[in-house]
Coordinates of N, CA, C and O in Angstrom, one line a residue:
M258 N -54.9 14.1 -108.6 CA -54.7 12.7 -107.9 C -53.4 12.9 -106.9 O -53.4 12.8 -105.7
R259 N -52.2 12.8 -107.4 CA -50.8 13.2 -106.8 C -51.0 14.3 -106.1 O -50.2 14.2 -104.7
A260 N -51.2 15.2 -105.8 CA -51.5 16.3 -104.9 C -52.4 15.7 -103.9 O -51.7 16.2 -102.6
L261 N -53.5 15.1 -103.8 CA -54.1 14.6 -102.8 C -53.7 13.8 -102.2 O -53.5 13.7 -101.1
L262 N -52.8 12.7 -102.7 CA -52.1 11.8 -102.1 C -50.8 12.1 -101.1 O -50.6 11.9 -100.1
N263 N -50.1 13.2 -101.9 CA -49.2 13.8 -101.1 C -49.8 14.9 -99.6 O -49.3 14.6 -98.7
R264 N -50.9 15.5 -100.2 CA -51.6 16.1 -99.2 C -52.1 14.9 -97.8 O -51.7 15.6 -96.6
W265 N -52.4 13.8 -98.4 CA -52.7 12.7 -97.1 C -51.5 12.2 -96.3 O -51.7 12.2 -95.2
R266 N -50.6 12.5 -97.2 CA -49.4 11.8 -96.6 C -48.6 12.5 -95.4 O -48.4 12.3 -94.3
R267 N -48.5 14.1 -96.0 CA -48.4 14.9 -95.1 C -49.3 15.2 -93.8 O -48.8 15.0 -92.7
R268 N -50.5 15.0 -94.1 CA -51.6 15.1 -92.9 C -51.4 13.7 -92.0 O -51.0 13.7 -90.6
L269 N -51.1 12.6 -92.7 CA -50.8 11.4 -91.6 C -49.3 11.3 -90.9 O -49.4 10.9 -89.9
W270 N -48.3 12.0 -91.4 CA -47.2 12.1 -91.0 C -47.1 13.0 -90.0 O -46.6 12.6 -88.5
R271 N -47.9 14.3 -90.0 CA -48.3 15.1 -88.8 C -48.8 14.4 -87.5 O -48.4 14.7 -86.5
Q272 N -49.9 13.8 -87.8 CA -50.6 12.5 -87.0 C -49.8 11.9 -86.1 O -50.3 11.6 -85.0
L273 N -49.0 11.0 -87.0 CA -48.2 9.8 -86.4 C -46.9 10.5 -85.6 O -46.8 10.0 -84.5
F274 N -46.1 11.5 -86.0 CA -45.0 12.0 -85.4 C -45.1 13.2 -84.8 O -43.9 13.6 -84.0
Y275 N -46.1 14.3 -84.9 CA -45.8 15.5 -84.1 C -47.2 15.9 -83.3 O -47.2 16.7 -82.5
R276 N -48.0 15.0 -83.2 CA -49.4 15.1 -82.5 C -49.1 15.0 -81.3 O -48.7 14.2 -80.6
M277 N -49.5 16.0 -79.9 CA -49.2 15.7 -79.0 C -50.6 15.1 -78.1 O -51.6 15.8 -78.5
V278 N -50.7 14.4 -77.2 CA -51.8 13.4 -77.1 C -51.7 13.4 -75.3 O -50.5 13.1 -75.0
F279 N -52.8 14.0 -74.5 CA -52.8 13.9 -73.0 C -53.0 12.5 -72.9 O -53.6 11.8 -73.4
G280 N -52.2 12.0 -71.7 CA -52.7 10.8 -71.2 C -51.6 9.7 -71.1 O -51.0 9.3 -72.6
E281 N -50.4 9.5 -70.3 CA -49.3 8.5 -70.2 C -49.4 7.5 -69.3 O -50.4 7.9 -68.3
Q282 N -48.8 6.9 -68.9 CA -48.7 6.0 -67.8 C -47.4 5.9 -67.3 O -46.5 6.0 -67.5
G283 N -47.5 6.2 -65.7 CA -46.4 6.2 -64.8 C -45.8 4.7 -64.4 O -46.4 3.7 -64.8
R284 N -45.0 4.9 -63.5 CA -44.8 3.3 -62.9 C -45.9 2.8 -62.4 O -47.0 3.1 -61.8
A285 N -46.1 1.4 -62.3 CA -46.9 0.3 -62.2 C -48.3 0.8 -62.6 O -49.3 0.2 -62.4
G286 N -48.1 1.4 -63.9 CA -49.3 1.3 -64.9 C -50.5 2.7 -64.6 O -51.5 2.7 -64.6
L287 N -49.5 3.4 -63.3 CA -50.6 4.4 -62.8 C -51.0 5.6 -64.2 O -50.1 6.0 -64.6
P288 N -52.2 5.9 -64.3 CA -52.5 6.7 -65.3 C -52.0 8.2 -64.6 O -51.8 8.9 -63.6
L289 N -51.6 8.9 -66.0 CA -50.9 10.3 -66.0 C -51.7 11.0 -66.6 O -51.2 11.5 -68.0
P290 N -53.0 11.5 -66.5 CA -53.6 12.2 -67.2 C -53.7 13.3 -68.2 O -53.9 13.7 -69.1
H291 N -52.8 14.1 -67.5 CA -52.2 15.4 -67.9 C -51.1 15.5 -68.4 O -50.5 16.7 -68.6
T292 N -50.1 14.6 -68.5 CA -48.9 14.5 -69.2 C -48.8 14.3 -70.6 O -49.7 13.7 -71.2
R293 N -48.1 14.6 -71.4 CA -48.0 14.8 -72.8 C -46.2 14.6 -73.2 O -45.7 15.4 -72.7
I294 N -46.4 13.4 -73.9 CA -44.7 13.3 -74.3 C -44.8 13.2 -75.9 O -45.8 12.1 -76.7
A295 N -44.2 13.9 -76.9 CA -44.5 14.1 -78.1 C -43.7 12.4 -78.9 O -42.6 12.0 -78.1
P296 N -44.3 12.1 -79.7 CA -44.1 10.7 -80.0 C -42.5 10.6 -80.9 O -42.1 9.7 -81.0
S297 N -42.1 12.0 -80.9 CA -40.7 11.8 -81.8 C -39.3 11.9 -80.6 O -38.6 11.9 -81.1
T298 N -39.8 12.2 -79.4 CA -38.9 12.0 -78.2 C -38.4 10.6 -78.0 O -39.2 9.5 -78.2
C299 N -37.1 10.2 -77.7 CA -36.8 8.9 -77.7 C -36.3 9.0 -76.4 O -35.8 9.5 -75.6
I300 N -37.0 7.8 -75.5 CA -36.8 7.5 -74.0 C -36.2 5.9 -74.0 O -36.6 5.0 -74.4
E301 N -34.7 6.0 -73.5 CA -33.9 4.8 -73.6 C -34.0 4.4 -71.8 O -33.8 5.2 -71.2
G302 N -34.3 2.8 -71.8 CA -34.0 2.6 -70.4 C -35.6 2.8 -69.8 O -35.5 3.3 -68.5
E303 N -36.9 3.0 -70.3 CA -38.0 3.2 -69.9 C -38.3 3.1 -68.6 O -38.9 3.6 -67.8
A304 N -37.9 1.8 -68.2 CA -38.2 1.2 -66.7 C -37.6 2.0 -65.8 O -38.2 2.0 -64.5
G305 N -36.6 2.5 -65.6 CA -35.6 3.7 -64.9 C -36.5 4.9 -65.0 O -36.2 5.8 -64.1
L306 N -37.5 5.4 -65.9 CA -38.4 6.6 -65.5 C -39.3 6.8 -64.8 O -40.3 5.9 -64.7
D307 N -39.2 7.9 -63.8 CA -40.1 8.1 -62.8 C -40.8 9.1 -63.0 O -40.5 10.3 -62.9
L308 N -41.8 8.8 -63.7 CA -42.5 10.5 -64.1 C -43.7 10.7 -63.3 O -44.7 9.8 -63.0
A309 N -44.1 11.9 -63.5 CA -45.2 12.6 -62.6 C -46.2 13.0 -63.6 O -46.0 13.0 -64.7
D310 N -47.4 13.4 -62.8 CA -48.3 13.9 -63.8 C -48.5 15.8 -64.1 O -47.2 16.3 -63.4
H311 N -48.7 16.3 -65.0 CA -48.6 17.5 -65.6 C -47.2 17.8 -66.4 O -46.8 19.2 -66.1
V312 N -47.0 16.7 -66.5 CA -45.6 16.9 -67.6 C -45.5 17.1 -68.9 O -46.4 16.6 -69.4
F313 N -44.9 18.0 -69.6 CA -44.9 18.2 -71.0 C -43.6 18.1 -71.6 O -42.4 18.6 -70.8
I314 N -43.2 17.0 -72.3 CA -42.3 16.7 -73.1 C -42.0 16.7 -74.5 O -42.8 16.2 -75.2
G315 N -41.6 17.8 -74.9 CA -42.0 18.1 -76.6 C -41.2 17.4 -77.6 O -40.8 16.3 -77.4
Q316 N -40.6 17.7 -78.8 CA -40.4 16.9 -79.9 C -38.7 17.0 -79.6 O -38.3 17.7 -79.4
F317 N -38.2 15.8 -80.4 CA -37.2 15.5 -80.8 C -36.1 15.6 -79.6 O -35.0 16.2 -79.9
N318 N -36.7 15.0 -78.0 CA -35.8 14.8 -77.2 C -34.9 13.5 -77.1 O -35.4 12.5 -77.5
F319 N -34.1 13.5 -76.1 CA -33.2 12.0 -76.2 C -33.3 12.0 -74.7 O -32.6 12.9 -73.9
L320 N -34.2 11.0 -74.0 CA -33.9 11.0 -72.8 C -33.5 9.4 -72.2 O -34.1 8.6 -72.4
N321 N -32.5 9.6 -71.3 CA -31.8 8.2 -71.2 C -32.1 8.0 -69.7 O -31.6 9.0 -68.9
A322 N -32.7 7.1 -69.3 CA -33.4 6.6 -67.7 C -32.5 5.3 -67.5 O -33.2 4.7 -66.4
T323 N -31.5 4.8 -68.1 CA -31.1 3.7 -67.6 C -30.5 3.5 -66.1 O -30.5 2.5 -65.6
A324 N -30.0 4.7 -65.9 CA -29.8 4.6 -64.5 C -30.5 5.5 -63.1 O -30.2 5.7 -62.4
G325 N -31.8 5.7 -64.0 CA -32.9 6.5 -63.0 C -33.0 7.9 -63.7 O -32.2 8.2 -63.4
L326 N -34.0 8.3 -63.7 CA -34.3 9.4 -64.5 C -35.8 9.9 -63.6 O -37.1 9.2 -64.1
R327 N -35.6 10.9 -62.8 CA -37.1 11.6 -62.1 C -37.3 12.4 -62.4 O -36.7 13.3 -62.3
I328 N -38.6 12.8 -63.2 CA -39.4 14.1 -63.7 C -40.4 14.4 -62.8 O -41.4 13.6 -62.7
A329 N -40.3 15.4 -62.2 CA -41.5 15.7 -61.1 C -42.5 16.3 -61.5 O -42.3 16.7 -63.0
E330 N -43.7 16.5 -60.8 CA -45.0 17.3 -61.7 C -44.8 18.6 -62.0 O -43.7 19.4 -61.5
G331 N -45.5 18.9 -63.2 CA -45.4 20.0 -63.7 C -43.8 20.4 -64.7 O -43.8 21.6 -65.1
V332 N -42.9 19.5 -64.6 CA -41.6 19.8 -65.4 C -42.2 20.0 -66.9 O -42.9 19.7 -67.9
Q333 N -41.7 21.1 -67.6 CA -41.7 21.0 -69.1 C -40.3 20.8 -69.7 O -39.3 21.7 -69.2
I334 N -40.0 20.0 -70.6 CA -39.0 19.6 -71.3 C -39.2 20.0 -72.7 O -40.3 19.3 -73.3
T335 N -38.4 21.2 -73.3 CA -38.8 21.7 -74.5 C -38.5 20.8 -75.8 O -39.2 20.0 -75.9
N336 N -37.8 21.1 -76.4 CA -37.4 20.4 -77.7 C -36.0 20.3 -77.9 O -35.0 21.1 -77.5
F337 N -35.3 19.2 -78.6 CA -33.9 18.9 -78.8 C -33.3 18.8 -77.6 O -32.2 19.4 -77.5
V338 N -33.5 18.4 -76.6 CA -33.1 18.7 -75.1 C -32.4 16.8 -75.0 O -33.2 16.0 -75.4
S339 N -31.3 16.5 -74.5 CA -30.4 15.2 -74.3 C -30.5 15.2 -72.5 O -30.0 16.1 -72.0
I340 N -31.2 14.2 -71.9 CA -30.7 14.0 -70.5 C -30.1 12.5 -70.4 O -30.8 11.6 -71.0
V341 N -28.9 12.6 -69.9 CA -28.3 11.1 -70.1 C -28.0 10.9 -68.5 O -27.7 11.8 -67.8
T342 N -27.9 9.5 -68.4 CA -27.7 9.0 -67.0 C -26.5 8.1 -67.2 O -26.3 7.5 -66.3
H343 N -25.9 8.0 -67.9 CA -24.8 7.1 -68.3 C -23.8 8.1 -69.5 O -24.3 8.8 -70.4
S344 N -22.4 7.6 -69.1 CA -21.5 8.4 -70.3 C -20.3 7.5 -70.4 O -19.6 6.9 -69.4
S345 N -19.9 7.0 -71.5 CA -19.0 6.1 -72.0 C -17.5 6.7 -72.7 O -16.8 5.8 -73.2
H346 N -17.5 7.9 -73.0 CA -16.7 8.6 -73.7 C -15.2 8.7 -73.1 O -14.5 8.2 -74.0
R347 N -15.2 8.5 -72.0 CA -13.8 8.5 -71.7 C -13.5 7.0 -71.4 O -12.0 6.6 -72.0
S348 N -14.3 6.4 -71.3 CA -14.2 4.4 -71.4 C -13.6 4.2 -72.5 O -12.6 3.7 -73.1
I349 N -14.2 4.5 -73.5 CA -14.3 4.1 -74.7 C -12.7 5.0 -75.2 O -11.7 4.4 -75.9
R350 N -12.2 6.0 -75.0 CA -10.9 6.5 -75.1 C -9.7 5.9 -74.5 O -8.8 5.2 -75.2
L351 N -10.3 5.3 -73.1 CA -9.0 4.6 -72.6 C -9.2 3.3 -73.2 O -7.8 2.7 -73.2
L352 N -9.8 2.6 -73.2 CA -9.7 1.1 -73.6 C -9.9 1.1 -75.3 O -9.4 -0.4 -75.6
G353 N -10.3 1.8 -76.1 CA -10.1 1.5 -77.4 C -10.7 0.5 -77.6 O -12.0 0.2 -77.5
R354 N -10.4 -0.1 -78.8 CA -10.9 -1.5 -79.5 C -11.6 -2.9 -77.9 O -12.4 -3.6 -78.4
A355 N -10.8 -2.6 -76.9 CA -10.8 -3.6 -75.9 C -12.0 -3.1 -75.4 O -12.8 -3.9 -74.5
Y356 N -12.9 -2.0 -75.3 CA -14.1 -1.6 -74.8 C -15.1 -2.6 -74.7 O -15.8 -2.9 -73.9
A357 N -15.3 -3.0 -75.9 CA -16.6 -4.1 -76.2 C -16.3 -5.0 -75.5 O -17.5 -6.1 -75.4
S358 N -15.3 -5.8 -75.5 CA -14.8 -7.1 -74.7 C -14.4 -7.3 -73.0 O -14.4 -7.8 -72.8
H359 N -14.1 -6.0 -72.6 CA -13.8 -5.4 -71.4 C -14.5 -6.2 -70.2 O -16.0 -6.0 -70.5
Q360 N -13.9 -6.8 -69.3 CA -14.7 -7.5 -68.2 C -14.3 -6.6 -67.0 O -13.4 -6.1 -66.7
G361 N -15.3 -6.8 -65.9 CA -15.5 -6.3 -64.8 C -15.6 -4.7 -65.0 O -16.1 -3.9 -65.8
E362 N -15.3 -4.0 -63.8 CA -15.4 -2.5 -63.7 C -14.5 -1.7 -65.1 O -13.5 -2.2 -65.3
V363 N -15.5 -0.7 -65.7 CA -15.1 -0.2 -66.9 C -14.6 1.0 -66.4 O -15.1 2.2 -65.6
P364 N -13.3 1.5 -66.3 CA -12.3 2.5 -65.8 C -13.1 3.9 -66.6 O -13.1 3.9 -67.8
G365 N -13.3 5.2 -65.9 CA -13.9 6.2 -66.2 C -15.2 6.2 -67.0 O -15.9 7.2 -67.4
Y366 N -15.9 5.2 -66.7 CA -17.4 5.3 -66.9 C -18.0 5.7 -66.1 O -18.1 5.6 -65.1
V367 N -19.1 6.7 -66.4 CA -20.1 7.6 -65.5 C -21.5 6.8 -65.5 O -22.2 6.8 -66.7
R368 N -21.9 6.6 -64.4 CA -23.7 6.2 -64.2 C -24.0 6.6 -62.9 O -23.6 6.2 -62.0
A369 N -24.9 7.5 -63.4 CA -25.5 8.1 -62.3 C -27.2 8.5 -62.4 O -27.3 9.2 -63.5
P370 N -27.9 8.4 -61.7 CA -29.4 9.2 -61.7 C -29.4 10.8 -61.9 O -28.7 11.3 -61.4
V371 N -30.7 10.9 -62.4 CA -30.9 12.3 -62.9 C -32.3 12.5 -62.2 O -33.2 12.0 -62.3
E372 N -32.2 14.0 -61.8 CA -33.4 14.1 -60.9 C -33.9 15.9 -61.3 O -33.0 16.4 -61.6
I373 N -35.2 15.9 -61.6 CA -35.8 17.2 -62.1 C -37.1 17.3 -61.3 O -37.8 16.8 -61.1
G374 N -36.8 18.8 -60.6 CA -37.6 19.2 -59.3 C -38.9 19.8 -60.1 O -39.0 20.1 -61.3
A375 N -40.1 19.6 -59.4 CA -41.4 20.6 -59.9 C -41.4 21.6 -60.4 O -40.6 22.6 -59.8
Y376 N -42.3 21.7 -61.4 CA -42.6 22.9 -62.2 C -41.2 23.5 -62.8 O -40.8 24.7 -62.8
S377 N -40.2 22.8 -63.1 CA -39.0 23.3 -64.0 C -39.0 23.4 -65.2 O -40.0 22.6 -65.6
F378 N -38.3 23.9 -66.0 CA -38.2 24.4 -67.4 C -36.9 23.9 -67.9 O -35.9 24.4 -67.7
I379 N -36.6 23.1 -68.9 CA -35.7 22.5 -69.5 C -35.7 23.2 -71.0 O -36.6 23.1 -71.9
G380 N -34.8 24.5 -71.2 CA -34.8 25.2 -72.2 C -34.2 24.0 -73.7 O -33.6 23.3 -73.5
P381 N -34.8 24.7 -75.0 CA -34.5 23.9 -76.1 C -32.9 23.9 -76.1 O -31.8 24.7 -75.6
H382 N -32.2 22.8 -76.9 CA -31.2 22.4 -77.3 C -30.0 22.4 -75.7 O -28.9 22.7 -75.9
S383 N -30.5 22.1 -74.8 CA -29.9 21.7 -73.4 C -29.5 20.5 -73.4 O -29.8 19.4 -73.7
V384 N -28.4 20.3 -72.5 CA -28.0 18.7 -72.2 C -28.0 18.7 -70.4 O -27.3 19.6 -69.9
V385 N -28.4 17.5 -70.0 CA -28.5 17.3 -68.4 C -27.5 16.3 -68.3 O -28.0 15.2 -69.1
E386 N -26.6 16.4 -67.6 CA -25.6 15.3 -67.7 C -25.9 14.2 -66.4 O -26.6 14.8 -65.6
A387 N -25.3 13.1 -66.4 CA -25.5 12.2 -65.7 C -25.2 12.7 -64.0 O -24.1 13.4 -63.8
G388 N -25.9 12.7 -63.1 CA -25.7 12.7 -61.7 C -26.3 14.1 -61.4 O -26.1 14.6 -60.2
S389 N -26.8 14.6 -62.2 CA -27.6 16.0 -61.7 C -28.8 15.9 -61.0 O -29.7 15.2 -61.5
R390 N -29.0 16.9 -60.2 CA -30.1 17.0 -59.4 C -30.5 18.8 -59.8 O -30.0 19.6 -59.1
I391 N -31.8 18.9 -60.6 CA -32.5 20.2 -60.8 C -33.4 20.4 -59.7 O -34.4 19.5 -59.8
G392 N -33.3 21.6 -58.9 CA -34.2 21.6 -58.1 C -36.0 22.1 -58.4 O -35.7 22.2 -59.6
K393 N -36.4 22.5 -57.6 CA -37.8 22.9 -58.6 C -37.9 24.3 -58.9 O -37.2 24.9 -58.1
G394 N -38.8 24.3 -59.4 CA -38.9 25.9 -59.9 C -38.0 26.4 -60.8 O -37.8 27.7 -61.1
V395 N -36.9 25.3 -61.0 CA -35.8 25.8 -62.3 C -36.1 26.3 -63.7 O -36.8 25.6 -64.2
V396 N -35.2 27.5 -63.8 CA -35.4 28.1 -65.4 C -34.1 27.3 -65.9 O -33.1 28.1 -65.5
V397 N -34.0 26.1 -66.9 CA -32.4 26.0 -67.5 C -32.7 26.6 -69.0 O -33.7 26.3 -69.8
C398 N -32.2 27.9 -69.1 CA -32.0 28.6 -70.6 C -31.6 27.7 -71.9 O -30.8 26.8 -71.4
A399 N -32.1 28.2 -72.9 CA -32.0 27.3 -74.0 C -30.4 26.9 -74.3 O -29.6 28.1 -73.8
H400 N -29.6 26.2 -74.6 CA -28.2 25.7 -75.2 C -27.4 25.7 -73.9 O -26.3 26.1 -73.9
S401 N -27.9 25.4 -72.9 CA -27.4 25.3 -71.6 C -26.8 23.6 -71.1 O -27.3 22.8 -71.7
R402 N -25.8 23.6 -70.5 CA -25.1 22.3 -70.0 C -25.1 22.2 -68.5 O -24.0 22.8 -68.2
V403 N -25.7 21.3 -68.3 CA -26.0 21.2 -66.8 C -25.6 20.0 -66.2 O -25.7 18.9 -66.6
R404 N -24.6 20.4 -65.0 CA -23.8 19.4 -64.6 C -24.0 19.7 -63.1 O -23.3 20.5 -62.7
G405 N -24.3 18.7 -62.4 CA -24.2 18.5 -60.8 C -25.4 19.1 -60.1 O -26.6 18.9 -60.7
E406 N -25.5 20.1 -59.0 CA -26.5 20.5 -58.6 C -27.2 21.8 -58.7 O -26.3 22.8 -58.9
V407 N -28.4 21.8 -59.0 CA -29.2 23.3 -59.4 C -30.1 23.7 -58.4 O -31.0 22.9 -58.3
P408 N -29.7 24.5 -57.5 CA -30.9 24.7 -56.3 C -32.1 25.2 -56.9 O -32.5 25.7 -58.3
D409 N -33.5 25.2 -55.9 CA -34.6 25.3 -56.4 C -34.5 27.1 -56.7 O -33.9 27.9 -56.2
F410 N -35.5 27.4 -57.7 CA -35.7 28.7 -58.1 C -34.6 29.4 -59.1 O -34.6 30.5 -59.3
A411 N -33.4 28.3 -59.0 CA -32.5 29.1 -60.1 C -33.1 29.3 -61.3 O -33.6 28.7 -61.9
I412 N -32.3 30.6 -62.1 CA -32.1 30.2 -63.3 C -30.4 30.3 -64.0 O -30.0 30.8 -63.5
V413 N -30.6 29.2 -64.7 CA -29.1 28.9 -65.2 C -28.8 29.1 -66.7 O -30.0 28.5 -67.4
A414 N -27.6 29.4 -67.2 CA -27.5 29.4 -68.3 C -26.1 29.3 -68.8 O -25.0 29.5 -67.7
G415 N -25.7 28.8 -70.0 CA -24.2 28.8 -70.6 C -23.8 27.3 -70.5 O -24.7 26.1 -70.2
S416 N -22.5 27.1 -70.6 CA -21.9 25.9 -70.8 C -20.7 25.7 -70.1 O -19.5 26.4 -70.8
P417 N -20.3 25.4 -69.3 CA -21.2 24.8 -68.1 C -22.5 26.0 -67.7 O -22.0 26.9 -67.6
A418 N -23.4 25.5 -67.2 CA -24.4 26.2 -66.5 C -24.3 26.8 -65.7 O -23.6 26.1 -64.5
A419 N -24.4 28.3 -65.1 CA -24.2 29.1 -64.4 C -25.3 29.6 -63.7 O -26.5 30.1 -64.7
I420 N -25.6 30.0 -62.5 CA -26.6 30.8 -62.1 C -26.9 32.2 -62.6 O -25.5 32.8 -62.2
I421 N -27.6 32.6 -63.1 CA -27.8 34.1 -63.5 C -29.0 34.8 -63.1 O -29.1 36.0 -63.5
G422 N -29.7 34.2 -62.4 CA -30.9 34.8 -61.6 C -31.5 33.7 -60.8 O -31.5 32.8 -60.6
D423 N -33.0 34.1 -60.4 CA -33.9 33.6 -59.6 C -35.4 33.8 -60.0 O -35.8 35.1 -60.1
V424 N -36.2 33.0 -60.5 CA -37.3 32.7 -61.1 C -38.4 33.5 -60.1 O -39.3 34.4 -60.3
R425 N -38.1 33.7 -58.9 CA -39.1 34.4 -57.8 C -39.1 35.9 -57.9 O -40.0 36.4 -57.4
T426 N -38.1 36.2 -58.3 CA -38.2 37.9 -58.8 C -39.2 38.2 -59.6 O -40.3 38.9 -59.6
G427 N -39.2 37.6 -60.6 CA -40.6 37.4 -61.7 C -41.9 37.1 -61.6 O -42.9 37.5 -61.6
D428 N -41.5 36.0 -60.7 CA -43.1 35.2 -59.9 C -43.7 36.1 -59.0 O -45.0 36.5 -59.1
A429 N -42.6 37.3 -58.3 CA -43.6 37.8 -57.4 C -44.2 39.0 -57.7 O -45.4 39.5 -57.5
H430 N -43.9 39.7 -59.1 CA -44.3 40.7 -59.7 C -45.7 40.0 -60.2 O -46.7 40.9 -60.2
L431 N -45.7 38.8 -60.7 CA -47.0 38.3 -61.7 C -47.7 37.9 -60.5 O -49.1 38.3 -60.6
L432 N -47.6 37.3 -59.5 CA -48.5 36.9 -58.1 C -49.1 38.4 -57.4 O -49.9 38.5 -57.3
A433 N -48.4 39.8 -57.6 CA -48.8 40.8 -57.3 C -50.0 41.1 -58.2 O -50.8 41.9 -57.5
R434 N -50.0 40.9 -59.4 CA -50.9 41.1 -60.4 C -52.0 40.4 -60.2 O -52.9 40.5 -60.7
H435 N -51.6 39.0 -59.8 CA -52.8 37.7 -60.1 C -52.8 37.1 -58.6 O -52.4 36.2 -58.6
P436 N -53.1 38.0 -57.3 CA -53.2 37.2 -56.1 C -54.2 36.4 -55.8 O -53.9 35.3 -55.2
E437 N -55.0 36.1 -56.9 CA -56.0 35.0 -56.7 C -55.4 33.7 -57.2 O -55.7 32.5 -57.2
L438 N -54.0 33.5 -57.7 CA -53.2 32.5 -58.0 C -52.3 32.3 -56.6 O -51.5 31.3 -56.9
A439 N -52.3 32.6 -55.6 CA -51.4 32.4 -54.7 C -51.6 31.0 -54.1 O -50.6 30.5 -53.7
D440 N -52.8 30.8 -54.0 CA -52.6 28.9 -53.5 C -52.2 28.1 -54.3 O -51.6 27.2 -54.0
H441 N -52.5 28.2 -55.9 CA -51.8 27.2 -56.7 C -50.2 27.1 -56.4 O -49.9 26.1 -56.7
Y442 N -49.8 28.4 -56.5 CA -48.1 28.8 -56.5 C -47.9 27.9 -55.3 O -46.8 27.2 -55.2
T443 N -48.4 28.2 -54.1 CA -47.9 27.6 -52.7 C -48.0 26.2 -52.6 O -47.2 25.6 -52.1
A444 N -49.0 25.8 -53.2 CA -49.1 24.6 -53.3 C -47.7 23.4 -53.8 O -47.7 22.5 -53.1
W445 N -47.4 24.1 -54.5 CA -46.0 23.3 -55.1 C -44.6 23.8 -54.4 O -43.7 23.4 -54.2
A446 N -44.6 25.4 -54.5 CA -43.7 26.2 -54.2 C -43.6 26.1 -52.8 O -42.2 26.3 -52.6
G447 N -44.1 26.0 -51.9 CA -44.5 26.0 -50.3 C -44.7 27.6 -49.8 O -45.6 28.1 -49.3
D448 N -43.5 28.5 -50.2 CA -44.0 30.1 -49.8 C -44.1 31.0 -50.9 O -43.8 30.5 -52.1
L449 N -44.9 31.8 -51.0 CA -45.0 33.1 -51.7 C -43.5 33.9 -51.9 O -43.0 34.2 -50.8
P450 N -43.2 34.1 -53.0 CA -42.3 35.0 -53.4 C -42.2 36.4 -52.9 O -43.3 37.0 -53.0
H451 N -41.3 37.1 -52.8 CA -41.4 38.9 -52.1 C -40.8 39.7 -53.1 O -39.3 39.2 -53.6
A452 N -41.6 40.4 -53.6 CA -41.1 41.5 -54.7 C -40.0 42.4 -53.9 O -40.1 42.9 -53.0
E453 N -38.8 42.5 -54.9 CA -37.9 43.6 -54.2 C -38.3 45.0 -54.8 O -38.6 45.0 -55.8
P454 N -38.1 45.9 -54.0 CA -38.6 47.2 -54.5 C -37.6 47.8 -55.7 O -36.3 47.3 -55.8
G455 N -38.2 48.1 -56.6 CA -37.7 48.9 -57.9 C -37.4 48.0 -58.8 O -36.8 48.4 -59.9
H456 N -38.0 46.8 -58.6 CA -38.0 45.8 -59.7 C -39.1 45.4 -60.3 O -40.4 45.5 -59.7
G457 N -39.5 45.2 -61.6 CA -40.9 45.2 -62.3 C -41.4 46.0 -63.3 O -42.4 46.2 -63.7

């Protein structure tokens, strides 16, 4: 009997906390039928979240949208990712115990929106800092720390993240093998990428 009860508890836990279900709501209650957000992801300041459809947000992420967070169509946010739109760590060091009671402008406090462009991928254990703008088609490799502007189609890695490649190199070779997908690709990317000789 105890084994049956434990099995039921494990099944219930998985259903409640790990099951991905299609269908979310965007701003003004608009349906996002192809968007999935894991129940273990924490969204703080949800009113500041501007979410498009076809988005996947995996397990155990922290998304802070208090200063504005725009996640465009097709974005994939994997697992254990932190996206923050404010930071008080400098202010707390400067003000010490007075931080909680300080009136007026808080010195050192950072508050800025974050934008993630269409069909970008944010790898596990990455951090996207306040004020960052990630272009469309970007790949942020695992364990990266993004600060500032990331151009369209860049592959970035490291802490701080630096450009290490361009996704269009690989995309061109895939599209050469699957030309029937060209219309789908250009619908969001604009142009088809061109394969470089000697690669692939």
